[in-house]
mmCIF file of N, CA and C in Angstrom:
data_model
loop_
_atom_site.group_PDB
_atom_site.id
_atom_site.type_symbol
_atom_site.label_atom_id
_atom_site.label_comp_id
_atom_site.label_asym_id
_atom_site.label_seq_id
_atom_site.Cartn_x
_atom_site.Cartn_y
_atom_site.Cartn_z
ATOM 1 N N UNK A 198 -2.175 14.888 -2.813
ATOM 2 C CA UNK A 198 -2.460 15.465 -1.526
ATOM 3 C C UNK A 198 -1.144 15.733 -0.811
ATOM 4 N N UNK A 199 -1.021 16.861 -0.236
ATOM 5 C CA UNK A 199 0.196 17.253 0.460
ATOM 6 C C UNK A 199 0.172 16.772 1.897
ATOM 7 N N UNK A 200 1.346 16.423 2.417
ATOM 8 C CA UNK A 200 1.456 16.016 3.808
ATOM 9 C C UNK A 200 1.102 17.154 4.751
ATOM 10 N N UNK A 201 1.336 18.377 4.333
ATOM 11 C CA UNK A 201 1.083 19.531 5.188
ATOM 12 C C UNK A 201 -0.399 19.680 5.516
ATOM 13 N N UNK A 202 -1.277 19.147 4.693
ATOM 14 C CA UNK A 202 -2.724 19.252 4.912
ATOM 15 C C UNK A 202 -3.221 18.249 5.951
ATOM 16 N N UNK A 203 -2.386 17.298 6.346
ATOM 17 C CA UNK A 203 -2.811 16.220 7.214
ATOM 18 C C UNK A 203 -2.044 16.288 8.517
ATOM 19 N N UNK A 204 -2.768 16.115 9.623
ATOM 20 C CA UNK A 204 -2.130 16.068 10.933
ATOM 21 C C UNK A 204 -1.480 14.694 11.087
ATOM 22 N N UNK A 205 -0.170 14.641 10.953
ATOM 23 C CA UNK A 205 0.574 13.377 10.966
ATOM 24 C C UNK A 205 0.452 12.674 12.317
ATOM 25 N N UNK A 206 0.111 13.417 13.373
ATOM 26 C CA UNK A 206 -0.042 12.816 14.694
ATOM 27 C C UNK A 206 -1.301 11.961 14.794
ATOM 28 N N UNK A 207 -2.248 12.149 13.900
ATOM 29 C CA UNK A 207 -3.472 11.366 13.913
ATOM 30 C C UNK A 207 -3.379 10.130 13.033
ATOM 31 N N UNK A 208 -2.237 9.924 12.402
ATOM 32 C CA UNK A 208 -2.048 8.759 11.541
ATOM 33 C C UNK A 208 -1.265 7.678 12.276
ATOM 34 N N UNK A 209 -1.634 6.438 12.015
ATOM 35 C CA UNK A 209 -0.938 5.294 12.591
ATOM 36 C C UNK A 209 -0.126 4.639 11.484
ATOM 37 N N UNK A 210 1.167 4.473 11.717
ATOM 38 C CA UNK A 210 2.022 3.831 10.729
ATOM 39 C C UNK A 210 1.730 2.334 10.737
ATOM 40 N N UNK A 211 1.178 1.831 9.637
ATOM 41 C CA UNK A 211 0.843 0.416 9.530
ATOM 42 C C UNK A 211 2.085 -0.384 9.179
ATOM 43 N N UNK A 212 2.827 0.080 8.182
ATOM 44 C CA UNK A 212 4.042 -0.620 7.753
ATOM 45 C C UNK A 212 4.922 0.346 6.973
ATOM 46 N N UNK A 213 6.228 0.184 7.121
ATOM 47 C CA UNK A 213 7.203 1.009 6.393
ATOM 48 C C UNK A 213 8.343 0.134 5.909
ATOM 49 N N UNK A 214 8.910 0.527 4.794
ATOM 50 C CA UNK A 214 10.186 -0.023 4.360
ATOM 51 C C UNK A 214 11.069 1.159 3.967
ATOM 52 N N UNK A 215 12.200 0.902 3.383
ATOM 53 C CA UNK A 215 13.124 1.995 3.078
ATOM 54 C C UNK A 215 12.619 2.906 1.962
ATOM 55 N N UNK A 216 11.610 2.481 1.225
ATOM 56 C CA UNK A 216 11.106 3.263 0.094
ATOM 57 C C UNK A 216 9.799 3.989 0.360
ATOM 58 N N UNK A 217 9.096 3.626 1.428
ATOM 59 C CA UNK A 217 7.823 4.273 1.677
ATOM 60 C C UNK A 217 7.147 3.790 2.941
ATOM 61 N N UNK A 218 5.943 4.303 3.163
ATOM 62 C CA UNK A 218 5.153 3.962 4.339
ATOM 63 C C UNK A 218 3.673 3.961 3.983
ATOM 64 N N UNK A 219 2.929 3.211 4.765
ATOM 65 C CA UNK A 219 1.475 3.246 4.664
ATOM 66 C C UNK A 219 0.934 3.570 6.044
ATOM 67 N N UNK A 220 0.077 4.587 6.084
ATOM 68 C CA UNK A 220 -0.507 5.069 7.330
ATOM 69 C C UNK A 220 -2.003 4.820 7.320
ATOM 70 N N UNK A 221 -2.563 4.662 8.521
ATOM 71 C CA UNK A 221 -3.999 4.479 8.678
ATOM 72 C C UNK A 221 -4.550 5.661 9.458
ATOM 73 N N UNK A 222 -5.661 6.196 8.993
ATOM 74 C CA UNK A 222 -6.361 7.264 9.698
ATOM 75 C C UNK A 222 -7.697 6.725 10.186
ATOM 76 N N UNK A 223 -7.806 6.528 11.499
ATOM 77 C CA UNK A 223 -9.066 6.056 12.065
ATOM 78 C C UNK A 223 -10.126 7.141 12.014
ATOM 79 N N UNK A 224 -9.696 8.383 12.136
ATOM 80 C CA UNK A 224 -10.634 9.506 12.123
ATOM 81 C C UNK A 224 -11.311 9.655 10.759
ATOM 82 N N UNK A 225 -10.536 9.548 9.689
ATOM 83 C CA UNK A 225 -11.069 9.708 8.338
ATOM 84 C C UNK A 225 -11.417 8.379 7.659
ATOM 85 N N UNK A 226 -11.112 7.262 8.336
ATOM 86 C CA UNK A 226 -11.417 5.932 7.822
ATOM 87 C C UNK A 226 -10.791 5.711 6.440
ATOM 88 N N UNK A 227 -9.481 5.958 6.358
ATOM 89 C CA UNK A 227 -8.774 5.792 5.090
ATOM 90 C C UNK A 227 -7.309 5.460 5.356
ATOM 91 N N UNK A 228 -6.590 5.235 4.271
ATOM 92 C CA UNK A 228 -5.163 4.935 4.337
ATOM 93 C C UNK A 228 -4.410 5.937 3.485
ATOM 94 N N UNK A 229 -3.177 6.213 3.864
ATOM 95 C CA UNK A 229 -2.309 7.094 3.093
ATOM 96 C C UNK A 229 -1.062 6.315 2.708
ATOM 97 N N UNK A 230 -0.759 6.334 1.428
ATOM 98 C CA UNK A 230 0.430 5.661 0.907
ATOM 99 C C UNK A 230 1.452 6.740 0.571
ATOM 100 N N UNK A 231 2.582 6.685 1.239
ATOM 101 C CA UNK A 231 3.687 7.599 1.007
ATOM 102 C C UNK A 231 4.760 6.813 0.263
ATOM 103 N N UNK A 232 4.762 6.949 -1.066
ATOM 104 C CA UNK A 232 5.671 6.154 -1.894
ATOM 105 C C UNK A 232 5.999 6.912 -3.169
ATOM 106 N N UNK A 233 7.239 6.846 -3.567
ATOM 107 C CA UNK A 233 7.669 7.425 -4.839
ATOM 108 C C UNK A 233 7.461 8.923 -4.931
ATOM 109 N N UNK A 234 7.602 9.625 -3.824
ATOM 110 C CA UNK A 234 7.418 11.071 -3.835
ATOM 111 C C UNK A 234 5.966 11.500 -3.865
ATOM 112 N N UNK A 235 5.067 10.555 -3.654
ATOM 113 C CA UNK A 235 3.636 10.845 -3.699
ATOM 114 C C UNK A 235 3.000 10.427 -2.379
ATOM 115 N N UNK A 236 2.110 11.262 -1.874
ATOM 116 C CA UNK A 236 1.357 10.981 -0.652
ATOM 117 C C UNK A 236 -0.108 10.884 -1.057
ATOM 118 N N UNK A 237 -0.607 9.662 -1.215
ATOM 119 C CA UNK A 237 -1.933 9.441 -1.796
ATOM 120 C C UNK A 237 -2.880 8.804 -0.790
ATOM 121 N N UNK A 238 -4.138 9.225 -0.866
ATOM 122 C CA UNK A 238 -5.179 8.726 0.022
ATOM 123 C C UNK A 238 -5.969 7.618 -0.677
ATOM 124 N N UNK A 239 -6.217 6.522 0.045
ATOM 125 C CA UNK A 239 -6.978 5.375 -0.464
ATOM 126 C C UNK A 239 -7.971 4.921 0.589
ATOM 127 N N UNK A 240 -9.113 4.424 0.151
ATOM 128 C CA UNK A 240 -9.986 3.725 1.087
ATOM 129 C C UNK A 240 -9.566 2.259 1.082
ATOM 130 N N UNK A 241 -10.214 1.457 1.885
ATOM 131 C CA UNK A 241 -9.809 0.056 2.023
ATOM 132 C C UNK A 241 -9.908 -0.706 0.699
ATOM 133 N N UNK A 242 -10.986 -0.502 -0.016
ATOM 134 C CA UNK A 242 -11.199 -1.212 -1.278
ATOM 135 C C UNK A 242 -10.158 -0.828 -2.328
ATOM 136 N N UNK A 243 -9.865 0.447 -2.462
ATOM 137 C CA UNK A 243 -8.887 0.864 -3.473
ATOM 138 C C UNK A 243 -7.477 0.430 -3.095
ATOM 139 N N UNK A 244 -7.186 0.337 -1.796
ATOM 140 C CA UNK A 244 -5.872 -0.170 -1.384
ATOM 141 C C UNK A 244 -5.746 -1.639 -1.765
ATOM 142 N N UNK A 245 -6.814 -2.398 -1.620
ATOM 143 C CA UNK A 245 -6.806 -3.797 -2.041
ATOM 144 C C UNK A 245 -6.658 -3.913 -3.556
ATOM 145 N N UNK A 246 -7.313 -3.032 -4.302
ATOM 146 C CA UNK A 246 -7.180 -3.038 -5.763
ATOM 147 C C UNK A 246 -5.751 -2.691 -6.181
ATOM 148 N N UNK A 247 -5.156 -1.711 -5.502
ATOM 149 C CA UNK A 247 -3.766 -1.346 -5.803
ATOM 150 C C UNK A 247 -2.853 -2.540 -5.585
ATOM 151 N N UNK A 248 -3.049 -3.243 -4.491
ATOM 152 C CA UNK A 248 -2.226 -4.427 -4.209
ATOM 153 C C UNK A 248 -2.408 -5.475 -5.303
ATOM 154 N N UNK A 249 -3.651 -5.704 -5.726
ATOM 155 C CA UNK A 249 -3.913 -6.702 -6.771
ATOM 156 C C UNK A 249 -3.243 -6.321 -8.085
ATOM 157 N N UNK A 250 -3.303 -5.044 -8.447
ATOM 158 C CA UNK A 250 -2.680 -4.581 -9.700
ATOM 159 C C UNK A 250 -1.162 -4.727 -9.633
ATOM 160 N N UNK A 251 -0.579 -4.357 -8.527
ATOM 161 C CA UNK A 251 0.884 -4.430 -8.381
ATOM 162 C C UNK A 251 1.340 -5.884 -8.354
ATOM 163 N N UNK A 252 0.571 -6.760 -7.703
ATOM 164 C CA UNK A 252 0.925 -8.178 -7.646
ATOM 165 C C UNK A 252 0.903 -8.829 -9.030
ATOM 166 N N UNK A 253 0.078 -8.325 -9.945
ATOM 167 C CA UNK A 253 -0.037 -8.912 -11.282
ATOM 168 C C UNK A 253 1.119 -8.532 -12.204
ATOM 169 N N UNK A 254 1.923 -7.566 -11.817
ATOM 170 C CA UNK A 254 3.024 -7.138 -12.676
ATOM 171 C C UNK A 254 4.133 -8.177 -12.633
ATOM 172 N N UNK A 255 4.521 -8.652 -13.790
ATOM 173 C CA UNK A 255 5.603 -9.634 -13.907
ATOM 174 C C UNK A 255 6.919 -8.877 -14.082
ATOM 175 N N UNK A 256 7.650 -8.727 -12.989
ATOM 176 C CA UNK A 256 8.891 -7.950 -13.004
ATOM 177 C C UNK A 256 9.948 -8.630 -13.867
ATOM 178 N N UNK A 257 9.998 -9.949 -13.822
ATOM 179 C CA UNK A 257 10.993 -10.678 -14.618
ATOM 180 C C UNK A 257 10.771 -10.435 -16.110
ATOM 181 N N UNK A 258 9.534 -10.528 -16.555
ATOM 182 C CA UNK A 258 9.229 -10.282 -17.970
ATOM 183 C C UNK A 258 9.516 -8.830 -18.342
ATOM 184 N N UNK A 259 9.272 -7.932 -17.421
ATOM 185 C CA UNK A 259 9.550 -6.513 -17.652
ATOM 186 C C UNK A 259 11.046 -6.279 -17.880
ATOM 187 N N UNK A 260 11.867 -6.951 -17.090
ATOM 188 C CA UNK A 260 13.320 -6.791 -17.222
ATOM 189 C C UNK A 260 13.881 -7.501 -18.444
ATOM 190 N N UNK A 261 13.270 -8.606 -18.822
ATOM 191 C CA UNK A 261 13.779 -9.374 -19.961
ATOM 192 C C UNK A 261 13.331 -8.828 -21.309
ATOM 193 N N UNK A 262 12.318 -7.994 -21.337
ATOM 194 C CA UNK A 262 11.818 -7.433 -22.590
ATOM 195 C C UNK A 262 12.767 -6.321 -23.060
ATOM 196 N N UNK A 263 13.445 -6.576 -24.151
ATOM 197 C CA UNK A 263 14.408 -5.596 -24.673
ATOM 198 C C UNK A 263 13.759 -4.582 -25.615
ATOM 199 N N UNK A 264 12.479 -4.773 -25.898
ATOM 200 C CA UNK A 264 11.785 -3.889 -26.835
ATOM 201 C C UNK A 264 11.261 -2.607 -26.184
ATOM 202 N N UNK A 265 11.180 -2.589 -24.869
ATOM 203 C CA UNK A 265 10.689 -1.382 -24.204
ATOM 204 C C UNK A 265 11.445 -1.160 -22.900
ATOM 205 N N UNK A 266 11.296 0.006 -22.352
ATOM 206 C CA UNK A 266 11.976 0.361 -21.108
ATOM 207 C C UNK A 266 11.376 -0.434 -19.944
ATOM 208 N N UNK A 267 12.143 -0.544 -18.878
ATOM 209 C CA UNK A 267 11.679 -1.329 -17.730
ATOM 210 C C UNK A 267 10.873 -0.470 -16.751
ATOM 211 N N UNK A 268 9.891 0.236 -17.281
ATOM 212 C CA UNK A 268 8.971 1.027 -16.478
ATOM 213 C C UNK A 268 7.556 0.516 -16.704
ATOM 214 N N UNK A 269 6.737 0.674 -15.697
ATOM 215 C CA UNK A 269 5.349 0.238 -15.785
ATOM 216 C C UNK A 269 4.456 1.342 -15.231
ATOM 217 N N UNK A 270 3.349 1.570 -15.905
ATOM 218 C CA UNK A 270 2.356 2.537 -15.457
ATOM 219 C C UNK A 270 1.346 1.786 -14.592
ATOM 220 N N UNK A 271 1.221 2.211 -13.329
ATOM 221 C CA UNK A 271 0.344 1.518 -12.391
ATOM 222 C C UNK A 271 -0.851 2.402 -12.090
ATOM 223 N N UNK A 272 -2.033 1.941 -12.484
ATOM 224 C CA UNK A 272 -3.292 2.614 -12.199
ATOM 225 C C UNK A 272 -4.413 1.601 -12.383
ATOM 226 N N UNK A 273 -5.602 1.954 -12.002
ATOM 227 C CA UNK A 273 -6.764 1.087 -12.198
ATOM 228 C C UNK A 273 -8.017 1.937 -12.187
ATOM 229 N N UNK A 274 -9.123 1.366 -12.646
ATOM 230 C CA UNK A 274 -10.394 2.091 -12.699
ATOM 231 C C UNK A 274 -10.833 2.503 -11.304
ATOM 232 N N UNK A 275 -11.286 3.730 -11.191
ATOM 233 C CA UNK A 275 -11.759 4.228 -9.914
ATOM 234 C C UNK A 275 -10.674 4.820 -9.040
ATOM 235 N N UNK A 276 -9.483 4.917 -9.573
ATOM 236 C CA UNK A 276 -8.368 5.468 -8.806
ATOM 237 C C UNK A 276 -7.861 6.728 -9.494
ATOM 238 N N UNK A 277 -7.652 7.761 -8.731
ATOM 239 C CA UNK A 277 -7.187 9.016 -9.309
ATOM 240 C C UNK A 277 -5.667 9.165 -9.268
ATOM 241 N N UNK A 278 -4.986 8.152 -8.760
ATOM 242 C CA UNK A 278 -3.534 8.218 -8.643
ATOM 243 C C UNK A 278 -2.876 7.330 -9.692
ATOM 244 N N UNK A 279 -1.767 7.810 -10.233
ATOM 245 C CA UNK A 279 -1.013 7.073 -11.236
ATOM 246 C C UNK A 279 0.446 7.020 -10.788
ATOM 247 N N UNK A 280 1.030 5.863 -10.895
ATOM 248 C CA UNK A 280 2.443 5.688 -10.576
ATOM 249 C C UNK A 280 3.176 5.232 -11.828
ATOM 250 N N UNK A 281 4.308 5.843 -12.128
ATOM 251 C CA UNK A 281 5.210 5.381 -13.168
ATOM 252 C C UNK A 281 6.427 4.838 -12.442
ATOM 253 N N UNK A 282 6.572 3.515 -12.451
ATOM 254 C CA UNK A 282 7.565 2.864 -11.604
ATOM 255 C C UNK A 282 8.563 2.042 -12.402
ATOM 256 N N UNK A 283 9.790 2.073 -11.951
ATOM 257 C CA UNK A 283 10.814 1.193 -12.506
ATOM 258 C C UNK A 283 10.641 -0.192 -11.889
ATOM 259 N N UNK A 284 11.384 -1.158 -12.390
ATOM 260 C CA UNK A 284 11.276 -2.523 -11.877
ATOM 261 C C UNK A 284 11.631 -2.580 -10.394
ATOM 262 N N UNK A 285 12.652 -1.854 -9.978
ATOM 263 C CA UNK A 285 13.038 -1.846 -8.564
ATOM 264 C C UNK A 285 11.978 -1.181 -7.695
ATOM 265 N N UNK A 286 11.346 -0.145 -8.202
ATOM 266 C CA UNK A 286 10.279 0.518 -7.457
ATOM 267 C C UNK A 286 9.049 -0.382 -7.347
ATOM 268 N N UNK A 287 8.789 -1.174 -8.376
ATOM 269 C CA UNK A 287 7.676 -2.122 -8.329
ATOM 270 C C UNK A 287 7.921 -3.155 -7.240
ATOM 271 N N UNK A 288 9.137 -3.646 -7.163
ATOM 272 C CA UNK A 288 9.490 -4.614 -6.122
ATOM 273 C C UNK A 288 9.319 -3.990 -4.742
ATOM 274 N N UNK A 289 9.762 -2.745 -4.586
ATOM 275 C CA UNK A 289 9.625 -2.058 -3.300
ATOM 276 C C UNK A 289 8.160 -1.827 -2.937
ATOM 277 N N UNK A 290 7.333 -1.474 -3.912
ATOM 278 C CA UNK A 290 5.905 -1.263 -3.651
ATOM 279 C C UNK A 290 5.221 -2.586 -3.322
ATOM 280 N N UNK A 291 5.599 -3.655 -4.014
ATOM 281 C CA UNK A 291 5.057 -4.978 -3.679
ATOM 282 C C UNK A 291 5.382 -5.325 -2.233
ATOM 283 N N UNK A 292 6.621 -5.089 -1.831
ATOM 284 C CA UNK A 292 7.048 -5.368 -0.460
ATOM 285 C C UNK A 292 6.248 -4.533 0.539
ATOM 286 N N UNK A 293 6.055 -3.272 0.230
ATOM 287 C CA UNK A 293 5.317 -2.373 1.109
ATOM 288 C C UNK A 293 3.863 -2.836 1.269
ATOM 289 N N UNK A 294 3.217 -3.189 0.175
ATOM 290 C CA UNK A 294 1.818 -3.623 0.241
ATOM 291 C C UNK A 294 1.681 -4.993 0.899
ATOM 292 N N UNK A 295 2.592 -5.902 0.613
ATOM 293 C CA UNK A 295 2.549 -7.217 1.255
ATOM 294 C C UNK A 295 2.758 -7.089 2.765
ATOM 295 N N UNK A 296 3.689 -6.254 3.174
ATOM 296 C CA UNK A 296 3.926 -6.031 4.595
ATOM 297 C C UNK A 296 2.725 -5.417 5.282
ATOM 298 N N UNK A 297 2.068 -4.496 4.602
ATOM 299 C CA UNK A 297 0.880 -3.849 5.156
ATOM 300 C C UNK A 297 -0.241 -4.851 5.376
ATOM 301 N N UNK A 298 -0.527 -5.662 4.377
ATOM 302 C CA UNK A 298 -1.611 -6.625 4.517
ATOM 303 C C UNK A 298 -1.246 -7.745 5.486
ATOM 304 N N UNK A 299 0.027 -8.059 5.632
ATOM 305 C CA UNK A 299 0.466 -9.005 6.662
ATOM 306 C C UNK A 299 0.205 -8.429 8.047
ATOM 307 N N UNK A 300 0.455 -7.133 8.217
ATOM 308 C CA UNK A 300 0.184 -6.494 9.505
ATOM 309 C C UNK A 300 -1.315 -6.488 9.804
ATOM 310 N N UNK A 301 -2.153 -6.297 8.785
ATOM 311 C CA UNK A 301 -3.601 -6.371 8.993
ATOM 312 C C UNK A 301 -4.001 -7.761 9.485
ATOM 313 N N UNK A 302 -3.453 -8.798 8.843
ATOM 314 C CA UNK A 302 -3.770 -10.172 9.237
ATOM 315 C C UNK A 302 -3.262 -10.465 10.642
ATOM 316 N N UNK A 303 -2.055 -10.009 10.941
ATOM 317 C CA UNK A 303 -1.478 -10.219 12.267
ATOM 318 C C UNK A 303 -2.318 -9.546 13.347
ATOM 319 N N UNK A 304 -2.769 -8.339 13.071
ATOM 320 C CA UNK A 304 -3.626 -7.621 14.013
ATOM 321 C C UNK A 304 -4.921 -8.392 14.253
ATOM 322 N N UNK A 305 -5.488 -8.936 13.187
ATOM 323 C CA UNK A 305 -6.717 -9.718 13.316
ATOM 324 C C UNK A 305 -6.473 -10.979 14.139
ATOM 325 N N UNK A 306 -5.366 -11.657 13.916
ATOM 326 C CA UNK A 306 -5.049 -12.884 14.652
ATOM 327 C C UNK A 306 -4.855 -12.573 16.132
ATOM 328 N N UNK A 307 -4.133 -11.508 16.442
ATOM 329 C CA UNK A 307 -3.906 -11.129 17.841
ATOM 330 C C UNK A 307 -5.217 -10.764 18.523
ATOM 331 N N UNK A 308 -6.048 -9.981 17.850
ATOM 332 C CA UNK A 308 -7.352 -9.613 18.425
ATOM 333 C C UNK A 308 -8.207 -10.845 18.668
ATOM 334 N N UNK A 309 -8.198 -11.774 17.733
ATOM 335 C CA UNK A 309 -8.970 -13.000 17.866
ATOM 336 C C UNK A 309 -8.476 -13.821 19.057
ATOM 337 N N UNK A 310 -7.168 -13.949 19.205
ATOM 338 C CA UNK A 310 -6.603 -14.704 20.335
ATOM 339 C C UNK A 310 -6.937 -14.040 21.664
ATOM 340 N N UNK A 311 -6.821 -12.721 21.737
ATOM 341 C CA UNK A 311 -7.131 -12.006 22.970
ATOM 342 C C UNK A 311 -8.610 -12.130 23.299
ATOM 343 N N UNK A 312 -9.462 -12.083 22.305
ATOM 344 C CA UNK A 312 -10.897 -12.224 22.512
ATOM 345 C C UNK A 312 -11.215 -13.611 23.077
ATOM 346 N N UNK A 313 -10.551 -14.633 22.562
ATOM 347 C CA UNK A 313 -10.780 -16.000 23.039
ATOM 348 C C UNK A 313 -10.323 -16.171 24.482
ATOM 349 N N UNK A 314 -9.219 -15.498 24.871
ATOM 350 C CA UNK A 314 -8.719 -15.592 26.235
ATOM 351 C C UNK A 314 -9.657 -14.932 27.233
ATOM 352 N N UNK A 315 -10.280 -13.849 26.819
ATOM 353 C CA UNK A 315 -11.159 -13.093 27.704
ATOM 354 C C UNK A 315 -12.493 -13.798 27.871
ATOM 355 N N UNK A 316 -13.016 -14.389 26.803
ATOM 356 C CA UNK A 316 -14.356 -15.003 26.859
ATOM 357 C C UNK A 316 -14.294 -16.470 26.831
#
């Protein structure tokens, strides 16, 4: 999906690092991952699946294996997007997804605290 097709003003930046960003669209009820030259749309469930798949990659074993290149193909069932990532890109994507889900938890904690103060 091209960025030009999406009104960037309607997206909320959830989390960014030097390698990418994750945006939330309240209007379309989805997330956009801008990483590795790709701008991909995910719903909540597929974003969680992407995080689980990326978290399972053992970067140390990938770097220590001399029999193959240090690249990993990242995809899962039900997802139309495929990433071919180097070990450093995997680390950056892990950081991006961990930061995003930390922001979700932080938002929930703040909302919960504010709700308790009001009621």
